CSV table of C-alpha atoms and ligand atoms in Angstrom, one decimal:
chain,number,residue,atom,x,y,z
A,1,UNK,CA,-0.5,0.1,0.1
A,2,UNK,CA,1.1,3.4,-0.4
A,3,UNK,CA,1.5,5.5,2.4
A,4,UNK,CA,-1.4,7.9,2.9
A,5,UNK,CA,-0.9,11.6,3.0
A,6,UNK,CA,-3.0,12.9,6.2
A,7,UNK,CA,-3.6,16.9,5.9
A,8,UNK,CA,-4.4,18.1,9.0
A,9,UNK,CA,-5.7,21.7,9.0
A,10,UNK,CA,-6.8,24.1,12.0
A,11,UNK,CA,-6.2,27.7,13.2
A,12,UNK,CA,-7.2,28.4,16.5
A,13,UNK,CA,-5.9,27.4,19.9
A,14,UNK,CA,-8.5,25.2,21.4
A,15,UNK,CA,-8.3,23.0,17.7
A,16,UNK,CA,-4.4,23.1,18.2
A,17,UNK,CA,-4.6,21.7,21.4
A,18,UNK,CA,-7.2,19.1,20.3
A,19,UNK,CA,-5.5,18.1,17.0
A,20,UNK,CA,-1.8,17.7,18.7
A,21,UNK,CA,-2.9,14.3,20.1
A,22,UNK,CA,-3.7,12.9,17.0
A,23,UNK,CA,-0.4,14.1,15.1
A,24,UNK,CA,1.6,12.6,18.1
A,25,UNK,CA,-0.1,8.8,17.6
A,26,UNK,CA,-0.2,9.4,13.8
A,27,UNK,CA,3.7,9.6,14.4
A,28,UNK,CA,4.0,5.9,15.2
A,29,UNK,CA,2.7,4.9,11.9
A,30,UNK,CA,5.4,6.6,9.5
A,31,UNK,CA,5.1,2.8,7.5
A,32,UNK,CA,1.4,4.0,6.3
A,33,UNK,CA,0.5,7.4,7.8
A,34,UNK,CA,2.3,10.8,6.2
A,35,UNK,CA,1.0,14.1,8.5
A,36,UNK,CA,1.1,17.3,6.7
A,37,UNK,CA,0.5,19.9,8.6
A,38,UNK,CA,-1.7,23.3,7.6
A,39,UNK,CA,-2.8,26.5,9.7
A,40,UNK,CA,-4.6,29.1,9.1
A,41,UNK,CA,-3.0,31.2,11.3
A,42,UNK,CA,-6.7,32.5,12.5
A,43,UNK,CA,-4.7,32.9,15.8
A,44,UNK,CA,-1.6,34.3,16.0
A,45,UNK,CA,-0.4,34.4,19.3
A,46,UNK,CA,-2.7,31.9,21.1
A,47,UNK,CA,-1.8,29.2,18.5
A,48,UNK,CA,1.6,29.7,18.3
A,49,UNK,CA,1.8,29.1,22.1
A,50,UNK,CA,0.1,25.8,21.6
A,51,UNK,CA,2.3,24.9,18.6
A,52,UNK,CA,5.5,25.6,20.6
A,53,UNK,CA,4.3,23.5,23.6
A,54,UNK,CA,3.4,20.4,21.6
A,55,UNK,CA,6.6,21.0,19.2
A,56,UNK,CA,4.2,21.0,16.1
A,57,UNK,CA,5.9,23.0,13.0
A,58,UNK,CA,3.1,23.5,10.1
A,59,UNK,CA,4.0,22.6,6.7
A,60,UNK,CA,2.3,25.7,5.7
A,61,UNK,CA,1.3,28.4,7.6
A,62,UNK,CA,-1.2,31.1,5.9
A,63,UNK,CA,-1.2,33.7,8.4
A,64,UNK,CA,-4.5,35.0,8.1
A,65,UNK,CA,-5.0,36.7,10.7
A,66,UNK,CA,-6.0,40.6,11.0
A,67,UNK,CA,-7.1,42.5,13.8
A,68,UNK,CA,-11.2,42.1,14.8
A,69,UNK,CA,-11.5,40.2,11.8
A,70,UNK,CA,-14.9,39.1,10.4
A,71,UNK,CA,-16.1,35.3,9.5
A,72,UNK,CA,-16.3,36.1,5.8
A,73,UNK,CA,-12.7,37.5,5.8
A,74,UNK,CA,-11.2,33.9,8.0
A,75,UNK,CA,-13.3,31.6,5.5
A,76,UNK,CA,-12.2,33.8,2.5
A,77,UNK,CA,-8.7,34.0,2.9
A,78,UNK,CA,-9.0,30.3,4.2
A,79,UNK,CA,-10.5,28.6,1.6
A,80,UNK,CA,-8.3,30.7,-0.9
A,81,UNK,CA,-5.0,29.6,0.8
A,82,UNK,CA,-6.1,26.5,1.1
A,83,UNK,CA,-7.0,25.8,-2.4
A,84,UNK,CA,-3.4,26.0,-3.9
A,85,UNK,CA,-2.0,23.8,-1.4
A,86,UNK,CA,-4.6,21.0,-1.4
A,87,UNK,CA,-3.9,21.6,-5.3
A,88,UNK,CA,-0.3,21.1,-4.9
A,89,UNK,CA,-0.4,18.2,-2.2
A,90,UNK,CA,-3.2,16.0,-2.8
A,91,UNK,CA,-3.8,14.4,0.1
A,92,UNK,CA,-5.2,11.2,0.8
A,93,UNK,CA,-7.7,12.8,3.2
A,94,UNK,CA,-7.8,16.0,5.6
A,95,UNK,CA,-8.5,16.3,8.8
A,96,UNK,CA,-10.5,19.2,10.6
A,97,UNK,CA,-11.8,19.6,14.0
A,98,UNK,CA,-14.6,21.7,15.9
A,99,UNK,CA,-16.3,24.1,14.9
A,100,UNK,CA,-14.2,27.2,13.8
A,101,UNK,CA,-14.6,29.1,10.7
A,102,UNK,CA,-11.2,27.7,9.9
A,103,UNK,CA,-12.7,24.3,9.7
A,104,UNK,CA,-15.7,25.0,8.0
A,105,UNK,CA,-13.5,26.8,5.4
A,106,UNK,CA,-11.5,23.6,5.5
A,107,UNK,CA,-14.0,21.1,4.7
A,108,UNK,CA,-15.3,23.3,1.7
A,109,UNK,CA,-11.5,23.4,0.6
A,110,UNK,CA,-11.6,19.7,0.9
A,111,UNK,CA,-15.1,19.0,-0.9
A,112,UNK,CA,-14.3,21.2,-3.6
A,113,UNK,CA,-11.6,18.7,-4.5
A,114,UNK,CA,-13.2,15.7,-3.2
A,115,UNK,CA,-10.6,15.2,-1.0
A,116,UNK,CA,-12.3,13.0,1.9
A,117,UNK,CA,-12.8,15.0,5.0
A,118,UNK,CA,-12.6,13.5,8.4
A,119,UNK,CA,-14.2,15.4,11.3
A,120,UNK,CA,-13.0,15.0,14.2
A,121,UNK,CA,-15.1,16.2,17.5
A,122,UNK,CA,-18.1,16.0,14.9
A,123,UNK,CA,-21.7,15.7,16.0
A,124,UNK,CA,-22.5,18.1,18.6
A,125,UNK,CA,-25.4,20.5,18.9
A,126,UNK,CA,-27.5,23.0,20.4
A,127,UNK,CA,-30.0,23.1,17.7
A,128,UNK,CA,-30.4,26.9,18.5
A,129,UNK,CA,-28.5,28.6,14.8
A,130,UNK,CA,-27.6,31.6,17.0
A,131,UNK,CA,-25.9,30.1,19.9
A,132,UNK,CA,-22.9,29.7,19.6
A,133,UNK,CA,-22.4,31.7,17.0
A,134,UNK,CA,-21.1,31.2,14.4
A,135,UNK,CA,-19.8,27.1,16.0
A,136,UNK,CA,-23.6,25.7,15.7
A,137,UNK,CA,-23.7,26.1,11.6
A,138,UNK,CA,-19.9,26.0,11.5
A,139,UNK,CA,-20.4,21.9,12.8
A,140,UNK,CA,-23.8,21.3,11.2
A,141,UNK,CA,-21.6,22.8,7.9
A,142,UNK,CA,-18.7,21.0,8.6
A,143,UNK,CA,-21.4,17.8,9.3
A,144,UNK,CA,-22.8,18.1,5.9
A,145,UNK,CA,-19.2,18.1,4.1
A,146,UNK,CA,-17.3,14.7,6.1
A,147,UNK,CA,-17.1,11.5,4.8
A,148,UNK,CA,-15.7,9.9,8.3
A,149,UNK,CA,-17.3,11.5,11.6
A,150,UNK,CA,-15.2,11.1,15.2
A,151,UNK,CA,-17.9,11.8,17.4
A,152,UNK,CA,-16.9,12.3,21.2
A,153,UNK,CA,-19.9,11.1,23.2
A,154,UNK,CA,-22.9,8.9,22.6
A,155,UNK,CA,-25.4,12.4,22.4
A,156,UNK,CA,-23.2,13.1,19.5
A,157,UNK,CA,-23.6,10.0,17.8
A,158,UNK,CA,-27.2,10.4,18.1
A,159,UNK,CA,-27.3,13.9,17.3
A,160,UNK,CA,-25.5,12.4,13.6
A,161,UNK,CA,-27.3,9.7,13.3
A,162,UNK,CA,-30.9,12.4,13.6
A,163,UNK,CA,-29.3,13.5,10.8
A,164,UNK,CA,-29.1,10.6,8.7
A,165,UNK,CA,-25.3,10.1,9.2
A,166,UNK,CA,-24.8,6.3,8.5
A,167,UNK,CA,-23.3,4.7,11.7
A,168,UNK,CA,-21.0,3.2,9.2
A,169,UNK,CA,-19.0,6.4,8.4
A,170,UNK,CA,-19.0,7.0,13.0
A,171,UNK,CA,-16.4,6.2,14.8
A,172,UNK,CA,-17.4,7.0,18.7
A,173,UNK,CA,-13.9,8.0,20.4
A,174,UNK,CA,-14.1,10.6,23.3
A,175,UNK,CA,-12.8,13.5,22.7
A,176,UNK,CA,-9.2,13.8,22.3
A,177,UNK,CA,-9.1,17.1,24.8
A,178,UNK,CA,-8.9,14.7,27.2
A,179,UNK,CA,-5.7,13.1,26.2
A,180,UNK,CA,-3.9,16.7,26.1
A,181,UNK,CA,-5.4,17.3,29.7
A,182,UNK,CA,-4.7,13.8,30.8
A,183,UNK,CA,-0.9,14.4,29.4
A,184,UNK,CA,-1.1,17.6,30.5
A,185,UNK,CA,-2.0,17.7,34.1
A,186,UNK,CA,0.3,15.3,35.4
A,187,UNK,CA,3.0,16.3,37.7
A,188,UNK,CA,4.0,19.6,39.1
A,189,UNK,CA,4.0,23.1,38.0
A,190,UNK,CA,5.0,26.1,39.4
A,191,UNK,CA,2.6,29.0,38.7
A,192,UNK,CA,4.7,31.7,39.4
A,193,UNK,CA,6.7,31.1,36.7
A,194,UNK,CA,3.4,32.1,34.6
A,195,UNK,CA,3.2,34.7,36.7
A,196,UNK,CA,0.9,33.9,38.7
A,197,UNK,CA,1.1,34.2,42.3
A,198,UNK,CA,-1.9,32.8,44.0
A,199,UNK,CA,-2.4,33.7,47.7
A,200,UNK,CA,-2.2,31.0,50.5
A,201,UNK,CA,-5.9,30.7,52.5
A,202,UNK,CA,-7.8,32.3,49.5
A,203,UNK,CA,-9.9,30.4,47.3
A,204,UNK,CA,-9.3,30.7,43.2
A,205,UNK,CA,-11.9,31.5,41.2
A,206,UNK,CA,-11.1,31.0,37.4
A,207,UNK,CA,-12.4,33.1,34.9
A,208,UNK,CA,-12.2,32.5,31.1
A,209,UNK,CA,-15.1,34.7,28.3
A,210,UNK,CA,-15.0,35.2,24.6
A,211,UNK,CA,-17.6,34.0,22.8
A,212,UNK,CA,-18.9,36.1,19.9
A,213,UNK,CA,-22.9,35.8,21.0
A,214,UNK,CA,-21.9,37.6,24.4
A,215,UNK,CA,-20.2,40.5,22.9
A,216,UNK,CA,-22.1,43.8,23.8
A,217,UNK,CA,-24.0,44.1,27.1
A,218,UNK,CA,-23.9,40.2,27.8
A,219,UNK,CA,-20.5,40.5,28.3
A,220,UNK,CA,-21.3,43.6,30.4
A,221,UNK,CA,-23.2,41.9,32.9
A,222,UNK,CA,-20.7,39.1,33.6
A,223,UNK,CA,-17.5,41.1,34.3
A,224,UNK,CA,-20.2,43.4,36.6
A,225,UNK,CA,-21.1,40.1,38.2
A,226,UNK,CA,-17.3,39.0,38.5
A,227,UNK,CA,-16.7,42.5,39.6
A,228,UNK,CA,-19.7,41.5,42.7
A,229,UNK,CA,-18.2,38.5,43.6
A,230,UNK,CA,-14.8,39.9,43.8
A,231,UNK,CA,-16.3,42.5,45.9
A,232,UNK,CA,-18.2,40.7,48.5
A,233,UNK,CA,-15.7,38.0,49.2
A,234,UNK,CA,-12.9,40.4,49.2
A,235,UNK,CA,-11.4,38.6,52.1
A,236,UNK,CA,-11.7,35.2,50.6
A,237,UNK,CA,-11.7,34.6,46.9
A,238,UNK,CA,-8.8,35.5,44.5
A,239,UNK,CA,-10.4,35.8,40.8
A,240,UNK,CA,-8.0,35.1,37.7
A,241,UNK,CA,-8.5,36.1,35.0
A,242,UNK,CA,-6.6,34.9,31.7
A,243,UNK,CA,-7.8,37.3,28.6
A,244,UNK,CA,-8.6,36.9,25.4
A,245,UNK,CA,-6.7,38.5,22.8
A,246,UNK,CA,-10.3,39.2,21.1
A,247,UNK,CA,-10.1,43.6,21.3
A,248,UNK,CA,-13.1,43.4,21.6
A,249,UNK,CA,-12.9,41.2,25.2
A,250,UNK,CA,-9.9,42.8,26.0
A,251,UNK,CA,-11.7,46.5,26.2
A,252,UNK,CA,-15.1,45.4,28.0
A,253,UNK,CA,-13.0,43.6,30.5
A,254,UNK,CA,-10.3,45.7,31.1
A,255,UNK,CA,-13.0,48.8,31.6
A,256,UNK,CA,-14.7,46.6,33.9
A,257,UNK,CA,-12.4,44.9,35.9
A,258,UNK,CA,-9.1,46.3,35.7
A,259,UNK,CA,-9.0,48.7,39.0
A,260,UNK,CA,-11.2,45.5,41.0
A,261,UNK,CA,-8.5,44.4,43.8
A,262,UNK,CA,-8.9,40.7,43.9
A,263,UNK,CA,-8.8,40.5,40.3
A,264,UNK,CA,-5.8,39.4,38.5
A,265,UNK,CA,-6.3,39.7,34.7
A,266,UNK,CA,-3.7,38.5,32.8
A,267,UNK,CA,-2.4,37.3,29.2
A,268,UNK,CA,-3.7,34.2,27.5
A,269,UNK,CA,-1.9,31.0,29.7
A,270,UNK,CA,0.5,28.6,28.1
A,271,UNK,CA,-1.4,25.1,27.7
A,272,UNK,CA,0.5,23.7,30.8
A,273,UNK,CA,-0.3,26.8,33.4
A,274,UNK,CA,-3.9,26.9,32.2
A,275,UNK,CA,-4.1,23.5,33.2
A,276,UNK,CA,-2.0,23.7,36.3
A,277,UNK,CA,-4.8,27.2,37.3
A,278,UNK,CA,-7.4,24.9,36.8
A,279,UNK,CA,-6.2,22.2,39.0
A,280,UNK,CA,-6.1,24.8,41.9
A,281,UNK,CA,-9.0,26.4,41.0
A,282,UNK,CA,-11.9,26.0,43.6
A,283,UNK,CA,-14.2,27.1,40.6
A,284,UNK,CA,-14.7,27.8,37.3
A,285,UNK,CA,-16.8,30.3,35.3
A,286,UNK,CA,-16.9,30.2,31.8
A,287,UNK,CA,-17.7,30.2,28.1
A,288,UNK,CA,-15.4,28.2,27.0
A,289,UNK,CA,-16.2,25.1,25.3
A,290,UNK,CA,-12.9,23.1,26.0
A,291,UNK,CA,-13.1,24.6,29.8
A,292,UNK,CA,-16.5,23.0,30.1
A,293,UNK,CA,-15.0,19.2,28.9
A,294,UNK,CA,-12.0,19.7,31.2
A,295,UNK,CA,-12.8,20.9,34.3
A,296,UNK,CA,-15.3,18.1,34.8
A,297,UNK,CA,-12.4,16.3,34.9
A,298,UNK,CA,-10.5,17.2,36.9
A,299,UNK,CA,-13.8,17.6,39.6
A,300,UNK,CA,-14.0,21.2,39.1
A,301,UNK,CA,-17.1,23.1,39.1
A,302,UNK,CA,-17.8,24.8,36.4
A,303,UNK,CA,-20.5,27.6,35.8
A,304,UNK,CA,-21.3,28.4,32.0
A,305,UNK,CA,-21.6,31.6,31.0
A,306,UNK,CA,-24.4,30.8,28.4
A,307,UNK,CA,-27.8,30.3,27.6
A,308,UNK,CA,-27.0,27.1,25.5
A,309,UNK,CA,-24.1,23.8,25.7
A,310,UNK,CA,-23.5,21.5,23.3
A,311,UNK,CA,-22.3,19.9,25.4
A,312,UNK,CA,-24.7,18.6,27.7
A,313,UNK,CA,-23.3,15.3,29.6
A,314,UNK,CA,-21.5,17.3,32.9
A,315,UNK,CA,-24.5,19.7,32.9
A,316,UNK,CA,-26.5,15.9,33.2
A,317,UNK,CA,-24.1,14.6,35.5
A,318,UNK,CA,-24.1,18.0,38.0
A,319,UNK,CA,-20.8,19.3,37.9
A,320,UNK,CA,-22.1,21.7,35.3
A,321,UNK,CA,-24.6,24.6,35.5
A,322,UNK,CA,-25.6,27.1,32.7
A,323,UNK,CA,-25.7,30.7,34.0
A,324,UNK,CA,-26.1,33.0,30.9
A,325,UNK,CA,-25.5,36.5,31.0
A,326,UNK,CA,-27.6,37.7,33.8
A,327,UNK,CA,-25.6,39.3,36.6
A,328,UNK,CA,-27.5,38.5,39.7
A,329,UNK,CA,-27.7,35.1,38.0
A,330,UNK,CA,-24.1,34.1,37.9
A,331,UNK,CA,-23.7,36.4,41.4
A,332,UNK,CA,-26.4,34.7,43.6
A,333,UNK,CA,-25.2,31.2,42.1
A,334,UNK,CA,-21.2,31.9,42.0
A,335,UNK,CA,-22.1,33.0,45.8
A,336,UNK,CA,-24.2,29.9,46.9
A,337,UNK,CA,-20.8,27.6,45.7
A,338,UNK,CA,-18.3,30.0,47.9
A,339,UNK,CA,-20.9,29.5,51.1
A,340,UNK,CA,-22.6,26.3,51.1
A,341,UNK,CA,-20.3,23.9,51.2
A,342,UNK,CA,-23.0,21.1,50.8
A,343,UNK,CA,-23.8,22.7,47.3
A,344,UNK,CA,-20.0,23.0,46.7
A,345,UNK,CA,-19.6,19.2,47.6
A,346,UNK,CA,-22.1,17.9,45.3
A,347,UNK,CA,-21.3,19.6,42.3
A,348,UNK,CA,-16.9,18.9,42.2
A,349,UNK,CA,-16.8,15.3,41.9
A,350,UNK,CA,-14.4,14.0,39.0
A,351,UNK,CA,-16.2,12.6,36.0
A,352,UNK,CA,-15.0,12.0,33.1
A,353,UNK,CA,-18.3,11.8,29.8
A,354,UNK,CA,-15.8,13.6,27.3
A,355,UNK,CA,-12.9,10.8,27.3
A,356,UNK,CA,-10.6,8.6,28.7
A,357,UNK,CA,-7.4,9.7,27.5
A,358,UNK,CA,-7.4,7.3,24.4
A,359,UNK,CA,-9.3,8.9,21.9
A,360,UNK,CA,-6.4,9.9,19.3
A,361,UNK,CA,-5.2,6.4,19.2
A,362,UNK,CA,-9.1,5.4,18.2
A,363,UNK,CA,-8.4,8.0,15.6
A,364,UNK,CA,-5.7,6.8,14.6
A,365,UNK,CA,-6.6,2.8,14.1
A,366,UNK,CA,-10.0,4.3,12.0
A,367,UNK,CA,-8.1,6.1,9.8
A,368,UNK,CA,-5.9,2.4,9.6
A,369,UNK,CA,-9.2,0.9,9.1
A,370,UNK,CA,-10.7,3.2,6.8
A,371,UNK,CA,-7.6,2.8,4.6
A,372,UNK,CA,-7.8,-0.8,4.7
A,373,UNK,CA,-4.5,-1.1,6.9
A,374,UNK,CA,-6.0,-2.9,9.5
A,375,UNK,CA,-9.3,-4.8,9.6
A,376,UNK,CA,-10.9,-4.5,12.0
A,377,UNK,CA,-12.5,-0.9,13.3
A,378,UNK,CA,-11.0,0.3,16.9
A,379,UNK,CA,-12.6,-0.4,19.9
A,380,UNK,CA,-15.8,2.6,21.0
A,381,UNK,CA,-15.6,4.9,23.7
A,382,UNK,CA,-17.7,3.8,27.0
A,383,UNK,CA,-18.1,6.4,29.5
A,384,UNK,CA,-17.5,4.7,33.1
A,385,UNK,CA,-20.0,4.8,35.9
A,386,UNK,CA,-21.9,8.2,35.2
A,387,UNK,CA,-24.7,8.1,36.8
A,388,UNK,CA,-25.8,11.2,39.0
A,389,UNK,CA,-28.6,13.6,37.3
B,401,UD1,C1,-12.5,31.8,17.5
B,401,UD1,C2,-13.4,30.7,16.8
B,401,UD1,C3,-14.5,30.4,18.5
B,401,UD1,C4,-13.3,29.6,19.3
B,401,UD1,C5,-12.3,30.7,19.5
B,401,UD1,C6,-11.0,29.8,20.5
B,401,UD1,C7,-14.5,31.6,15.1
B,401,UD1,C8,-15.4,32.7,14.0
B,401,UD1,N1,-14.5,31.5,15.9
B,401,UD1,O1,-13.1,32.6,18.1
B,401,UD1,O2,-15.1,29.3,17.8
B,401,UD1,O3,-14.0,29.4,19.9
B,401,UD1,O4,-11.4,31.1,18.4
B,401,UD1,O5,-10.4,30.6,21.2
B,401,UD1,O6,-13.5,30.7,14.3
B,401,UD1,N2,-6.6,37.7,18.3
B,401,UD1,C9,-5.4,38.1,18.8
B,401,UD1,N3,-4.5,36.9,19.0
B,401,UD1,C10,-4.6,35.8,18.7
B,401,UD1,C11,-6.0,35.5,18.7
B,401,UD1,C12,-6.9,36.5,18.3
B,401,UD1,O7,-4.8,39.2,18.8
B,401,UD1,O8,-4.1,34.7,19.1
B,401,UD1,C13,-7.4,39.0,17.7
B,401,UD1,C14,-7.6,39.1,16.3
B,401,UD1,O9,-7.8,40.8,16.4
B,401,UD1,C15,-8.6,38.6,15.9
B,401,UD1,C16,-9.9,38.7,16.8
B,401,UD1,O10,-8.7,38.5,17.9
B,401,UD1,O11,-9.1,39.5,14.8
B,401,UD1,C17,-10.7,37.8,16.9
B,401,UD1,O12,-10.3,36.3,16.6
B,401,UD1,P1,-11.2,34.9,15.9
B,401,UD1,O13,-10.2,33.9,16.2
B,401,UD1,O14,-12.0,35.8,15.1
B,401,UD1,O15,-12.4,34.8,16.9
B,401,UD1,P2,-11.9,34.4,18.2
B,401,UD1,O16,-13.2,34.9,19.1
B,401,UD1,O17,-11.3,34.1,18.9
B,402,UDP,N1,-6.9,28.1,27.2
B,402,UDP,C1,-5.1,27.7,27.2
B,402,UDP,N2,-5.0,29.4,28.6
B,402,UDP,C2,-5.8,30.1,28.6
B,402,UDP,C3,-7.3,29.7,28.1
B,402,UDP,C4,-7.6,28.8,27.8
B,402,UDP,O1,-4.5,27.2,27.3
B,402,UDP,O2,-5.4,31.4,29.3
B,402,UDP,C5,-7.1,26.4,26.9
B,402,UDP,C6,-8.4,25.3,27.8
B,402,UDP,O3,-7.7,24.4,28.7
B,402,UDP,C7,-8.8,24.6,26.9
B,402,UDP,C8,-8.6,25.5,25.4
B,402,UDP,O4,-7.6,26.5,25.8
B,402,UDP,O5,-8.3,23.5,26.0
B,402,UDP,C9,-10.1,26.5,25.2
B,402,UDP,O6,-10.2,27.6,24.2
B,402,UDP,P1,-10.6,28.5,24.1
B,402,UDP,O7,-11.7,29.1,25.1
B,402,UDP,O8,-9.9,29.9,23.4
B,402,UDP,O9,-12.1,27.5,23.1
B,402,UDP,P2,-13.4,26.6,23.0
B,402,UDP,O10,-12.8,25.7,23.6
B,402,UDP,O11,-14.6,27.7,23.4
B,402,UDP,O12,-13.3,27.3,21.3
């Protein structure tokens, strides 16, 4: 069999974190699978942080990022940049991850040039086209373009089946973010190296936010809730907020929180310190998709700053709660977890609905099966003991 050329295409921080384990797993079959790495550069600094940590060296970098880029900018620049590369390299398969505009544009490029497309983290849905925006539609469009679907959970498999995707083309793998997390969370990391000084005796509350549908009033409300939380618990908590590079996020966050005493605003953290900061945290408030998957596995309660989530599994178990962007509700729920030990204990049991650390291996085994290099499909991911609700 000729070597099969697998083109990975990604562009943002979370895609890179979730692709890294697959790139590593694929390298174990150098005689069968040959990787080629293309980044759109939709994120510049935040992507480069991850490439450095995971030692990934792209073969092509489209370098598309511009300040305050629009969705059309991302899609058109990625698509035209990829056209040339796909035509030159003629890969046997193109792999994308998740729901960003790079993901969708790369899927479209694969379709236009009839390259088989594999979609990692397929089948997540909120069933609301505006929440999250534009990710819900990016995911649905990518599903229609893909030939193989790597679904992380049983729920995501069911969502794909409901859209009449053939079961034979779906592989239930778990989410590769748990592979990345488990490798990175091992051992110790001194947070001082990353400029984070935690005060002994104070509870750490970690906050991240970046969703487009929260821009404007919702983000202001979120920041005001955080300011109130910081002021009312000034002696007992410390809020750390690594602020996303998006200027629209930075501006609102700085306007409301820069002067609040026990709030530390930082640049985005490298993945290793961020994971260790999650481990040290008492409570996490976030609108991130990836953090919603990682925190439950570390036993950290999460209040999700969104109205809807495409990751319902940890909500059903009780580790994650949706609080939206209502200032009073965010404050009240966080305040309760800081004061009421029983409520906190109930939410803080470690649970792993999203993966077992073996997702990347299953994805690579599925590729070997797809190309006929092995004659069995990989064993599917099974959740262990997920009961509460
Ligand atoms: C993007 C994805 C979102 C994903 C998020 C992860 C789309 C439409 N959005 O949203 O799905 O959850 O990444 O973080 O695909 N910027 C920098 N440096 C960086 C990164 C961003 O300066 O390293 C600034 C630039 O001004 C850029 C802006 O942030 O124009 C917005 O970046 P963009 O990728 O368009 O949107 P995100 O909100 O990051
Ligand atoms: N993350 C990081 N540094 C930070 C904040 C987040 O490395 O300062 C990681 C986090 O652990 C998770 C991923 O980035 O794996 C989530 O990215 P983001 O929230 O930007 O995007 P989303 O998951 O919402 O698409």
